[in-house]
mmCIF file of C-alpha atoms and ligand atoms in Angstrom:
data_model
loop_
_atom_site.group_PDB
_atom_site.id
_atom_site.type_symbol
_atom_site.label_atom_id
_atom_site.label_comp_id
_atom_site.label_asym_id
_atom_site.label_seq_id
_atom_site.Cartn_x
_atom_site.Cartn_y
_atom_site.Cartn_z
ATOM 1 C CA MET A 744 12.291 15.284 -30.540
ATOM 2 C CA ILE A 745 8.970 16.894 -29.625
ATOM 3 C CA VAL A 746 6.005 14.654 -28.805
ATOM 4 C CA LEU A 747 2.424 15.703 -28.115
ATOM 5 C CA GLY A 748 0.687 13.246 -25.766
ATOM 6 C CA ILE A 749 -3.062 12.796 -25.350
ATOM 7 C CA GLU A 750 -4.854 11.087 -22.444
ATOM 8 C CA THR A 751 -8.639 10.604 -22.399
ATOM 9 C CA SER A 752 -9.108 7.124 -20.934
ATOM 10 C CA CYS A 753 -11.485 8.146 -18.143
ATOM 11 C CA ASP A 754 -12.558 11.569 -16.867
ATOM 12 C CA GLU A 755 -9.380 13.604 -17.267
ATOM 13 C CA THR A 756 -8.920 15.403 -20.574
ATOM 14 C CA ALA A 757 -5.184 15.926 -20.838
ATOM 15 C CA VAL A 758 -2.564 17.017 -23.364
ATOM 16 C CA SER A 759 1.179 17.390 -22.805
ATOM 17 C CA ILE A 760 4.294 18.277 -24.763
ATOM 18 C CA CYS A 761 7.531 16.403 -24.081
ATOM 19 C CA LYS A 762 10.834 17.452 -25.632
ATOM 20 C CA ASP A 763 13.936 15.295 -25.227
ATOM 21 C CA GLY A 764 12.616 13.726 -22.010
ATOM 22 C CA GLU A 765 11.537 17.021 -20.489
ATOM 23 C CA ILE A 766 7.901 17.963 -19.951
ATOM 24 C CA LEU A 767 7.309 21.397 -21.489
ATOM 25 C CA SER A 768 3.595 21.519 -20.736
ATOM 26 C CA ASN A 769 1.085 19.328 -18.947
ATOM 27 C CA ILE A 770 -2.533 20.486 -19.186
ATOM 28 C CA ILE A 771 -5.212 18.519 -17.352
ATOM 29 C CA SER A 772 -8.887 19.274 -17.148
ATOM 30 C CA SER A 773 -10.580 17.112 -14.538
ATOM 31 C CA GLN A 774 -14.238 16.747 -15.382
ATOM 32 C CA THR A 775 -16.077 17.887 -12.281
ATOM 33 C CA VAL A 776 -19.525 17.192 -13.778
ATOM 34 C CA HIS A 777 -19.347 13.618 -12.495
ATOM 35 C CA SER A 778 -19.168 14.521 -8.812
ATOM 36 C CA GLU A 779 -22.936 14.915 -8.515
ATOM 37 C CA PHE A 780 -23.325 11.283 -9.676
ATOM 38 C CA GLY A 781 -20.704 9.918 -7.244
ATOM 39 C CA GLY A 782 -18.759 8.293 -10.105
ATOM 40 C CA VAL A 783 -17.852 8.685 -13.760
ATOM 41 C CA VAL A 784 -20.757 8.618 -16.237
ATOM 42 C CA PRO A 785 -19.172 7.234 -19.442
ATOM 43 C CA GLU A 786 -21.409 9.038 -21.954
ATOM 44 C CA ILE A 787 -20.887 12.388 -20.235
ATOM 45 C CA ALA A 788 -17.126 11.753 -20.056
ATOM 46 C CA SER A 789 -16.772 11.232 -23.808
ATOM 47 C CA ARG A 790 -18.896 14.287 -24.610
ATOM 48 C CA GLU A 791 -16.727 16.367 -22.291
ATOM 49 C CA HIS A 792 -13.513 15.107 -23.926
ATOM 50 C CA GLU A 793 -14.965 16.009 -27.303
ATOM 51 C CA ARG A 794 -15.850 19.493 -26.074
ATOM 52 C CA LEU A 795 -12.522 20.175 -24.348
ATOM 53 C CA LEU A 796 -9.816 18.418 -26.335
ATOM 54 C CA ASN A 797 -9.162 20.996 -29.048
ATOM 55 C CA ASN A 798 -8.716 23.908 -26.640
ATOM 56 C CA ILE A 799 -6.579 21.859 -24.266
ATOM 57 C CA ALA A 800 -4.297 20.831 -27.128
ATOM 58 C CA ILE A 801 -3.955 24.473 -28.199
ATOM 59 C CA LYS A 802 -3.151 25.468 -24.625
ATOM 60 C CA ALA A 803 -0.551 22.683 -24.256
ATOM 61 C CA ILE A 804 1.205 23.866 -27.436
ATOM 62 C CA LYS A 805 1.065 27.495 -26.302
ATOM 63 C CA ASP A 806 2.311 26.749 -22.771
ATOM 64 C CA ALA A 807 5.225 24.758 -24.192
ATOM 65 C CA SER A 808 6.191 27.821 -26.282
ATOM 66 C CA ILE A 809 6.391 25.743 -29.442
ATOM 67 C CA LYS A 810 4.623 25.981 -32.782
ATOM 68 C CA ILE A 811 2.305 23.226 -33.954
ATOM 69 C CA ASP A 812 4.702 22.496 -36.843
ATOM 70 C CA ASP A 813 7.488 21.721 -34.354
ATOM 71 C CA ILE A 814 5.702 18.527 -33.291
ATOM 72 C CA ASP A 815 7.510 15.372 -34.476
ATOM 73 C CA GLY A 816 5.084 12.741 -33.222
ATOM 74 C CA ILE A 817 1.780 12.100 -31.422
ATOM 75 C CA ALA A 818 1.327 9.621 -28.556
ATOM 76 C CA VAL A 819 -2.151 8.648 -27.402
ATOM 77 C CA THR A 820 -3.683 6.310 -24.816
ATOM 78 C CA ASN A 821 -5.643 3.525 -26.544
ATOM 79 C CA GLY A 822 -6.489 1.449 -23.443
ATOM 80 C CA PRO A 823 -7.456 0.338 -20.926
ATOM 81 C CA GLY A 824 -10.312 2.725 -20.227
ATOM 82 C CA LEU A 825 -13.838 3.723 -21.205
ATOM 83 C CA ALA A 826 -14.480 2.951 -24.869
ATOM 84 C CA GLY A 827 -16.142 6.243 -25.798
ATOM 85 C CA SER A 828 -13.554 8.279 -23.927
ATOM 86 C CA LEU A 829 -10.628 6.443 -25.526
ATOM 87 C CA LEU A 830 -12.210 6.901 -28.935
ATOM 88 C CA THR A 831 -12.321 10.696 -28.628
ATOM 89 C CA GLY A 832 -8.582 10.884 -27.858
ATOM 90 C CA VAL A 833 -7.541 8.326 -30.468
ATOM 91 C CA SER A 834 -9.637 9.949 -33.222
ATOM 92 C CA PHE A 835 -8.298 13.396 -32.366
ATOM 93 C CA ALA A 836 -4.726 12.058 -32.330
ATOM 94 C CA LYS A 837 -5.101 10.351 -35.692
ATOM 95 C CA GLY A 838 -6.558 13.489 -37.281
ATOM 96 C CA LEU A 839 -3.729 15.589 -35.898
ATOM 97 C CA ALA A 840 -1.034 13.122 -36.994
ATOM 98 C CA LEU A 841 -2.513 12.968 -40.510
ATOM 99 C CA GLY A 842 -2.859 16.741 -40.743
ATOM 100 C CA LEU A 843 0.678 17.375 -39.518
ATOM 101 C CA ARG A 844 2.091 14.379 -41.451
ATOM 102 C CA VAL A 845 3.870 13.070 -38.343
ATOM 103 C CA LYS A 846 4.131 9.602 -36.822
ATOM 104 C CA ILE A 847 1.783 8.307 -34.155
ATOM 105 C CA ILE A 848 2.103 5.752 -31.362
ATOM 106 C CA SER A 849 -0.592 4.121 -29.217
ATOM 107 C CA ILE A 850 0.215 3.888 -25.512
ATOM 108 C CA ASN A 851 -0.989 1.496 -22.812
ATOM 109 C CA HIS A 852 -2.291 3.637 -19.948
ATOM 110 C CA LEU A 853 -0.964 1.255 -17.251
ATOM 111 C CA GLU A 854 2.513 1.190 -18.754
ATOM 112 C CA ALA A 855 2.486 4.995 -18.803
ATOM 113 C CA HIS A 856 1.478 5.134 -15.112
ATOM 114 C CA ILE A 857 4.395 2.841 -14.224
ATOM 115 C CA MET A 858 6.900 4.692 -16.411
ATOM 116 C CA ALA A 859 5.864 8.007 -14.819
ATOM 117 C CA ASN A 860 8.312 6.907 -12.119
ATOM 118 C CA LEU A 861 11.136 7.651 -14.564
ATOM 119 C CA LEU A 862 9.939 11.190 -15.227
ATOM 120 C CA ASP A 863 12.334 13.833 -13.863
ATOM 121 C CA LYS A 864 14.431 11.066 -12.277
ATOM 122 C CA SER A 865 17.933 9.910 -12.995
ATOM 123 C CA ASN A 866 18.380 7.625 -9.974
ATOM 124 C CA ILE A 867 16.237 4.672 -11.009
ATOM 125 C CA ASN A 868 17.550 1.431 -12.484
ATOM 126 C CA PHE A 869 15.894 -1.748 -13.708
ATOM 127 C CA PRO A 870 14.637 -4.027 -12.295
ATOM 128 C CA PHE A 871 12.204 -2.332 -9.947
ATOM 129 C CA LEU A 872 8.933 -3.263 -8.287
ATOM 130 C CA CYS A 873 5.863 -1.159 -8.914
ATOM 131 C CA LEU A 874 2.657 -1.085 -6.902
ATOM 132 C CA LEU A 875 0.120 0.198 -9.413
ATOM 133 C CA VAL A 876 -2.904 1.480 -7.519
ATOM 134 C CA SER A 877 -5.556 3.367 -9.443
ATOM 135 C CA GLY A 878 -9.325 3.561 -9.743
ATOM 136 C CA GLY A 879 -9.426 0.444 -11.919
ATOM 137 C CA HIS A 880 -6.294 -1.519 -10.990
ATOM 138 C CA THR A 881 -4.373 -2.829 -8.008
ATOM 139 C CA GLN A 882 -1.373 -4.757 -9.227
ATOM 140 C CA VAL A 883 2.211 -5.481 -8.255
ATOM 141 C CA TRP A 884 4.677 -5.547 -11.157
ATOM 142 C CA SER A 885 8.250 -6.529 -11.618
ATOM 143 C CA ILE A 886 9.580 -4.053 -14.186
ATOM 144 C CA ASN A 887 12.644 -5.821 -15.559
ATOM 145 C CA LYS A 888 13.344 -3.451 -18.431
ATOM 146 C CA LEU A 889 11.358 -1.546 -21.023
ATOM 147 C CA ASP A 890 8.778 -3.921 -22.557
ATOM 148 C CA ASP A 891 9.612 -6.683 -20.051
ATOM 149 C CA TYR A 892 7.004 -6.527 -17.321
ATOM 150 C CA VAL A 893 5.902 -9.416 -15.089
ATOM 151 C CA LEU A 894 2.633 -9.230 -13.184
ATOM 152 C CA LEU A 895 3.333 -10.610 -9.694
ATOM 153 C CA GLY A 896 -0.227 -10.323 -8.443
ATOM 154 C CA GLU A 897 -3.374 -8.230 -8.407
ATOM 155 C CA THR A 898 -6.773 -7.719 -6.841
ATOM 156 C CA ARG A 899 -9.421 -10.403 -7.040
ATOM 157 C CA ASP A 900 -12.238 -7.860 -7.067
ATOM 158 C CA ASP A 901 -12.300 -4.103 -6.396
ATOM 159 C CA ALA A 902 -9.278 -1.896 -6.978
ATOM 160 C CA ALA A 903 -7.853 0.106 -4.058
ATOM 161 C CA GLY A 904 -8.994 3.376 -5.678
ATOM 162 C CA GLU A 905 -12.473 1.915 -6.081
ATOM 163 C CA ALA A 906 -12.461 1.008 -2.366
ATOM 164 C CA PHE A 907 -11.628 4.649 -1.595
ATOM 165 C CA ASP A 908 -14.310 5.955 -3.977
ATOM 166 C CA LYS A 909 -17.052 3.592 -2.799
ATOM 167 C CA GLY A 910 -16.016 4.004 0.841
ATOM 168 C CA ALA A 911 -16.257 7.784 0.540
ATOM 169 C CA ARG A 912 -19.750 7.478 -0.905
ATOM 170 C CA ILE A 913 -20.802 5.243 2.007
ATOM 171 C CA MET A 914 -19.379 7.771 4.480
ATOM 172 C CA GLY A 915 -21.207 10.624 2.731
ATOM 173 C CA LEU A 916 -17.999 12.223 1.439
ATOM 174 C CA GLY A 917 -17.433 13.527 -2.104
ATOM 175 C CA TYR A 918 -15.917 12.132 -5.315
ATOM 176 C CA PRO A 919 -13.177 11.171 -6.033
ATOM 177 C CA GLY A 920 -13.095 9.414 -2.706
ATOM 178 C CA GLY A 921 -9.343 8.993 -2.176
ATOM 179 C CA PRO A 922 -8.466 12.630 -1.503
ATOM 180 C CA GLU A 923 -11.741 13.100 0.424
ATOM 181 C CA ILE A 924 -10.985 10.215 2.773
ATOM 182 C CA GLU A 925 -7.352 11.262 3.174
ATOM 183 C CA GLU A 926 -8.427 14.784 4.121
ATOM 184 C CA CYS A 927 -11.191 13.626 6.469
ATOM 185 C CA ALA A 928 -8.833 11.104 8.129
ATOM 186 C CA ILE A 929 -6.283 13.726 9.193
ATOM 187 C CA ASP A 930 -7.876 14.232 12.617
ATOM 188 C CA GLY A 931 -8.946 10.619 13.033
ATOM 189 C CA ASN A 932 -7.487 7.670 14.913
ATOM 190 C CA PRO A 933 -6.596 4.861 12.455
ATOM 191 C CA LYS A 934 -6.522 2.262 15.226
ATOM 192 C CA LEU A 935 -10.026 2.775 16.624
ATOM 193 C CA ILE A 936 -12.068 0.595 14.290
ATOM 194 C CA ASN A 937 -10.739 -2.743 13.152
ATOM 195 C CA PHE A 938 -11.851 -3.094 9.524
ATOM 196 C CA PRO A 939 -10.907 -6.424 7.882
ATOM 197 C CA ARG A 940 -7.573 -6.840 6.074
ATOM 198 C CA ALA A 941 -8.439 -9.506 3.496
ATOM 199 C CA LEU A 942 -5.795 -12.003 2.335
ATOM 200 C CA ILE A 943 -3.147 -10.511 4.577
ATOM 201 C CA LYS A 944 -2.172 -13.966 5.783
ATOM 202 C CA SER A 945 -2.027 -15.441 2.275
ATOM 203 C CA ASN A 946 1.486 -15.965 0.958
ATOM 204 C CA LYS A 947 0.337 -15.008 -2.525
ATOM 205 C CA ILE A 948 0.499 -11.493 -3.899
ATOM 206 C CA GLU A 949 -3.235 -10.871 -4.164
ATOM 207 C CA PHE A 950 -5.709 -8.349 -2.820
ATOM 208 C CA SER A 951 -9.422 -8.177 -2.137
ATOM 209 C CA PHE A 952 -11.176 -4.945 -1.234
ATOM 210 C CA SER A 953 -14.840 -5.858 -1.576
ATOM 211 C CA GLY A 954 -15.040 -7.131 2.042
ATOM 212 C CA VAL A 955 -13.704 -3.980 3.665
ATOM 213 C CA LYS A 956 -16.240 -1.926 1.733
ATOM 214 C CA THR A 957 -19.127 -4.161 2.852
ATOM 215 C CA SER A 958 -17.850 -4.048 6.401
ATOM 216 C CA LEU A 959 -17.874 -0.232 6.242
ATOM 217 C CA LEU A 960 -21.425 -0.318 4.887
ATOM 218 C CA TYR A 961 -22.633 -2.338 7.894
ATOM 219 C CA PHE A 962 -20.637 -0.164 10.262
ATOM 220 C CA MET A 963 -22.202 3.022 8.884
ATOM 221 C CA ASP A 964 -25.709 1.560 9.229
ATOM 222 C CA SER A 965 -25.450 1.939 12.967
ATOM 223 C CA PHE A 966 -23.053 4.874 13.036
ATOM 224 C CA ASN A 967 -23.913 8.016 14.922
ATOM 225 C CA GLU A 968 -21.240 10.599 15.415
ATOM 226 C CA SER A 969 -20.614 9.953 19.101
ATOM 227 C CA LYS A 970 -17.999 10.486 21.737
ATOM 228 C CA ARG A 971 -16.698 7.070 20.855
ATOM 229 C CA TYR A 972 -16.089 7.517 17.129
ATOM 230 C CA SER A 973 -16.026 10.534 14.850
ATOM 231 C CA ILE A 974 -16.326 10.293 11.048
ATOM 232 C CA ALA A 975 -12.619 11.181 10.980
ATOM 233 C CA ASP A 976 -11.905 8.017 13.010
ATOM 234 C CA VAL A 977 -13.946 5.947 10.549
ATOM 235 C CA ALA A 978 -12.102 7.457 7.565
ATOM 236 C CA ALA A 979 -8.683 6.989 9.193
ATOM 237 C CA SER A 980 -9.405 3.384 10.203
ATOM 238 C CA TYR A 981 -10.807 2.508 6.763
ATOM 239 C CA GLN A 982 -7.843 4.126 4.999
ATOM 240 C CA GLN A 983 -5.444 2.250 7.294
ATOM 241 C CA ALA A 984 -7.064 -1.101 6.488
ATOM 242 C CA ILE A 985 -6.506 -0.509 2.750
ATOM 243 C CA ILE A 986 -2.944 0.705 3.277
ATOM 244 C CA ASP A 987 -2.030 -2.276 5.483
ATOM 245 C CA CYS A 988 -3.067 -4.665 2.695
ATOM 246 C CA LEU A 989 -0.999 -2.767 0.111
ATOM 247 C CA ILE A 990 2.125 -2.608 2.273
ATOM 248 C CA ASN A 991 1.822 -6.263 3.247
ATOM 249 C CA LYS A 992 2.009 -7.350 -0.401
ATOM 250 C CA ILE A 993 4.871 -4.990 -1.246
ATOM 251 C CA GLU A 994 6.793 -6.763 1.494
ATOM 252 C CA LEU A 995 5.928 -10.135 -0.003
ATOM 253 C CA ALA A 996 7.048 -8.971 -3.457
ATOM 254 C CA ILE A 997 10.406 -7.769 -2.085
ATOM 255 C CA VAL A 998 10.957 -11.128 -0.382
ATOM 256 C CA GLN A 999 9.816 -13.202 -3.371
ATOM 257 C CA THR A 1000 11.814 -11.347 -6.035
ATOM 258 C CA GLY A 1001 14.785 -9.981 -4.103
ATOM 259 C CA ILE A 1002 14.270 -6.677 -5.932
ATOM 260 C CA ASN A 1003 15.331 -3.751 -3.808
ATOM 261 C CA ILE A 1004 13.818 -0.770 -5.617
ATOM 262 C CA VAL A 1005 10.152 -0.047 -4.903
ATOM 263 C CA THR A 1006 8.008 2.433 -6.833
ATOM 264 C CA ILE A 1007 4.317 3.237 -6.785
ATOM 265 C CA ALA A 1008 2.015 4.532 -9.507
ATOM 266 C CA GLY A 1009 -1.605 5.507 -10.181
ATOM 267 C CA GLY A 1010 -3.992 7.847 -8.411
ATOM 268 C CA VAL A 1011 -3.825 6.180 -4.982
ATOM 269 C CA ALA A 1012 -0.044 6.760 -5.045
ATOM 270 C CA LYS A 1013 -0.896 10.371 -4.217
ATOM 271 C CA ASN A 1014 -1.922 9.326 -0.722
ATOM 272 C CA SER A 1015 0.590 10.798 1.742
ATOM 273 C CA VAL A 1016 -0.203 8.335 4.517
ATOM 274 C CA LEU A 1017 0.579 5.469 2.135
ATOM 275 C CA ARG A 1018 3.789 7.190 1.007
ATOM 276 C CA ASN A 1019 4.982 7.836 4.555
ATOM 277 C CA GLN A 1020 4.202 4.335 5.744
ATOM 278 C CA ILE A 1021 5.991 2.725 2.782
ATOM 279 C CA LYS A 1022 9.098 4.772 3.576
ATOM 280 C CA LYS A 1023 8.882 3.845 7.258
ATOM 281 C CA THR A 1024 8.244 0.139 6.648
ATOM 282 C CA PHE A 1025 11.109 -0.365 4.187
ATOM 283 C CA PRO A 1026 13.976 1.791 5.454
ATOM 284 C CA LYS A 1027 16.593 -0.365 3.724
ATOM 285 C CA ASN A 1028 14.952 -0.293 0.308
ATOM 286 C CA LYS A 1029 15.263 2.356 -2.348
ATOM 287 C CA ILE A 1030 11.795 3.899 -2.477
ATOM 288 C CA ILE A 1031 10.928 6.075 -5.451
ATOM 289 C CA PHE A 1032 7.687 8.023 -5.722
ATOM 290 C CA PRO A 1033 6.526 9.784 -8.864
ATOM 291 C CA ASP A 1034 5.816 13.492 -8.576
ATOM 292 C CA MET A 1035 2.255 14.017 -7.253
ATOM 293 C CA THR A 1036 1.097 15.555 -10.565
ATOM 294 C CA TYR A 1037 2.128 12.400 -12.435
ATOM 295 C CA CYS A 1038 0.130 9.981 -10.210
ATOM 296 C CA THR A 1039 -3.457 10.674 -11.238
ATOM 297 C CA ASP A 1040 -4.295 10.551 -14.930
ATOM 298 C CA ASN A 1041 -2.221 12.960 -16.994
ATOM 299 C CA ALA A 1042 -0.775 13.271 -20.482
ATOM 300 C CA ALA A 1043 2.816 13.970 -19.373
ATOM 301 C CA MET A 1044 3.257 10.250 -18.802
ATOM 302 C CA ILE A 1045 1.879 9.587 -22.301
ATOM 303 C CA SER A 1046 4.093 12.077 -24.160
ATOM 304 C CA PHE A 1047 7.118 10.935 -22.111
ATOM 305 C CA LEU A 1048 6.627 7.215 -22.831
ATOM 306 C CA GLY A 1049 5.715 8.003 -26.445
ATOM 307 C CA GLU A 1050 9.037 9.752 -26.953
ATOM 308 C CA ILE A 1051 10.949 6.835 -25.396
ATOM 309 C CA LYS A 1052 9.196 4.427 -27.754
ATOM 310 C CA PHE A 1053 9.682 6.617 -30.846
ATOM 311 C CA ASN A 1054 13.391 6.845 -29.999
ATOM 312 C CA LEU A 1055 13.543 3.051 -29.882
ATOM 313 C CA GLY A 1056 12.124 2.948 -33.395
ATOM 314 C CA SER A 1057 8.513 2.025 -32.544
ATOM 315 C CA GLN A 1058 5.449 3.598 -34.091
ATOM 316 C CA SER A 1059 1.860 2.535 -34.781
ATOM 317 C CA ARG A 1060 0.059 2.100 -38.067
ATOM 318 C CA LEU A 1061 -2.763 4.547 -38.488
ATOM 319 C CA ASP A 1062 -5.390 1.787 -38.332
ATOM 320 C CA PHE A 1063 -4.839 0.874 -34.662
ATOM 321 C CA GLY A 1064 -7.963 0.715 -32.525
ATOM 322 C CA ILE A 1065 -8.951 1.257 -28.924
ATOM 323 C CA ILE A 1066 -8.584 -1.642 -26.445
ATOM 324 C CA PRO A 1067 -10.871 -0.905 -23.454
ATOM 325 C CA ASN A 1068 -9.571 -3.907 -21.455
ATOM 326 C CA PHE A 1069 -5.939 -3.643 -22.570
ATOM 327 C CA GLN A 1070 -3.730 -5.941 -20.465
ATOM 328 C CA LEU A 1071 -0.154 -4.831 -20.036
ATOM 329 C CA GLU A 1072 1.448 -8.266 -20.201
ATOM 330 C CA LEU A 1073 -0.116 -8.967 -23.593
ATOM 331 C CA ASN A 1074 1.672 -5.977 -25.154
HETATM 332 O O1 KG4 B 1419 -4.870 6.780 -11.890
HETATM 333 P P1 KG4 B 1419 -6.167 7.483 -11.709
HETATM 334 O O2 KG4 B 1419 -6.198 8.982 -11.839
HETATM 335 O O3 KG4 B 1419 -7.248 6.950 -12.697
HETATM 336 C C1 KG4 B 1419 -7.327 5.617 -13.077
HETATM 337 O O4 KG4 B 1419 -6.573 5.216 -13.994
HETATM 338 O O5 KG4 B 1419 -8.142 4.922 -12.422
HETATM 339 O O6 KG4 B 1419 -6.705 7.054 -10.260
HETATM 340 C C2 KG4 B 1419 -7.901 7.535 -9.747
HETATM 341 C C3 KG4 B 1419 -8.098 6.937 -8.369
HETATM 342 C C4 KG4 B 1419 -9.448 7.250 -7.769
HETATM 343 O O7 KG4 B 1419 -10.024 6.054 -7.313
HETATM 344 C C5 KG4 B 1419 -9.118 8.190 -6.614
HETATM 345 O O8 KG4 B 1419 -10.014 8.091 -5.515
HETATM 346 C C6 KG4 B 1419 -7.736 7.722 -6.230
HETATM 347 O O9 KG4 B 1419 -7.116 7.448 -7.459
HETATM 348 N N1 KG4 B 1419 -6.986 8.747 -5.507
HETATM 349 C C7 KG4 B 1419 -6.577 8.605 -4.228
HETATM 350 C C8 KG4 B 1419 -5.968 9.839 -3.865
HETATM 351 N N2 KG4 B 1419 -6.011 10.668 -4.949
HETATM 352 C C9 KG4 B 1419 -6.634 9.974 -5.955
HETATM 353 N N3 KG4 B 1419 -6.692 7.581 -3.368
HETATM 354 C C10 KG4 B 1419 -6.198 7.753 -2.125
HETATM 355 N N4 KG4 B 1419 -5.630 8.907 -1.689
HETATM 356 C C11 KG4 B 1419 -5.479 9.955 -2.522
HETATM 357 N N5 KG4 B 1419 -4.920 11.093 -2.087
HETATM 358 ZN ZN1 ZN B 1420 -4.961 5.979 -14.594
#
């Protein structure tokens, strides 16, 4: 079957076509207008989605070399995310489904991030662990089978992606902060500055990233690029502090559940230092990373999961709404 997927939960306007489990097109427009504000401005994001969505959908259909009438179903993110942004995608999807007289399914954005691990892969079995690390979430999941997900633990405050974004702003780097810090850290020494690793001694799967950010703020107050530290050293040490916390809790999850397969998902999963260190730390585990393009927000993961759900007989009624604080376990 052919499914058109739509993702507009934050600042990526994205449309994808999936046919029989294969991604035929995956168009993403990242809204760069927010960079001058150092973070996403919700009102601007929804206006941009509104402006871009139609053309991106046309391009996704064209790139997939299909005709609009070939579409069998529409999948769309309805949460969690920014209310206005979600509304643009959901309204567009409903209009399209009505016009084409095809079925529609609402998709939880977090579930789609996790299931992106199955995209283009045949070597993954349930159950598996998933470290979901994005701009809004830092969670560890036990994915037992489709629709059976157990939250093992999460952050008490900031998400890891947020720590990267806010940290980058403090260091005077650009937005989004994750790739900026990763790039800046390449020539830095991650061991030079000892930023705090909160909750690393706790035997619970939980994170806290507000302290490391505050610690960076104080550090930067008295920072002068000197012989002692360069900004690359600061970025590398800050990045390492975040990564150490993430890896520490993956280890705890492996021990607590006995699950051998480890996956990661969400924008921070793009970080190569994190990827390399996970592989190095758990040589005996099966480590599966989603393709880089499927880590940050995209619609391929939406069309892919939509097709899986349609094939299992699910679909949504046309009166479904947006759920800005959609929790995955309450599905
Ligand atoms: O999953 P995503 O695209 O959007 C949300 O659902 O939040 O994740 C965006 C987050 C941002 O905080 C961004 O800084 C972070 O992912 N990110 C990274 C990298 N690329 C994106 N963090 C660390 N290293 C990266 N290379
Ligand atoms: Zn996301």
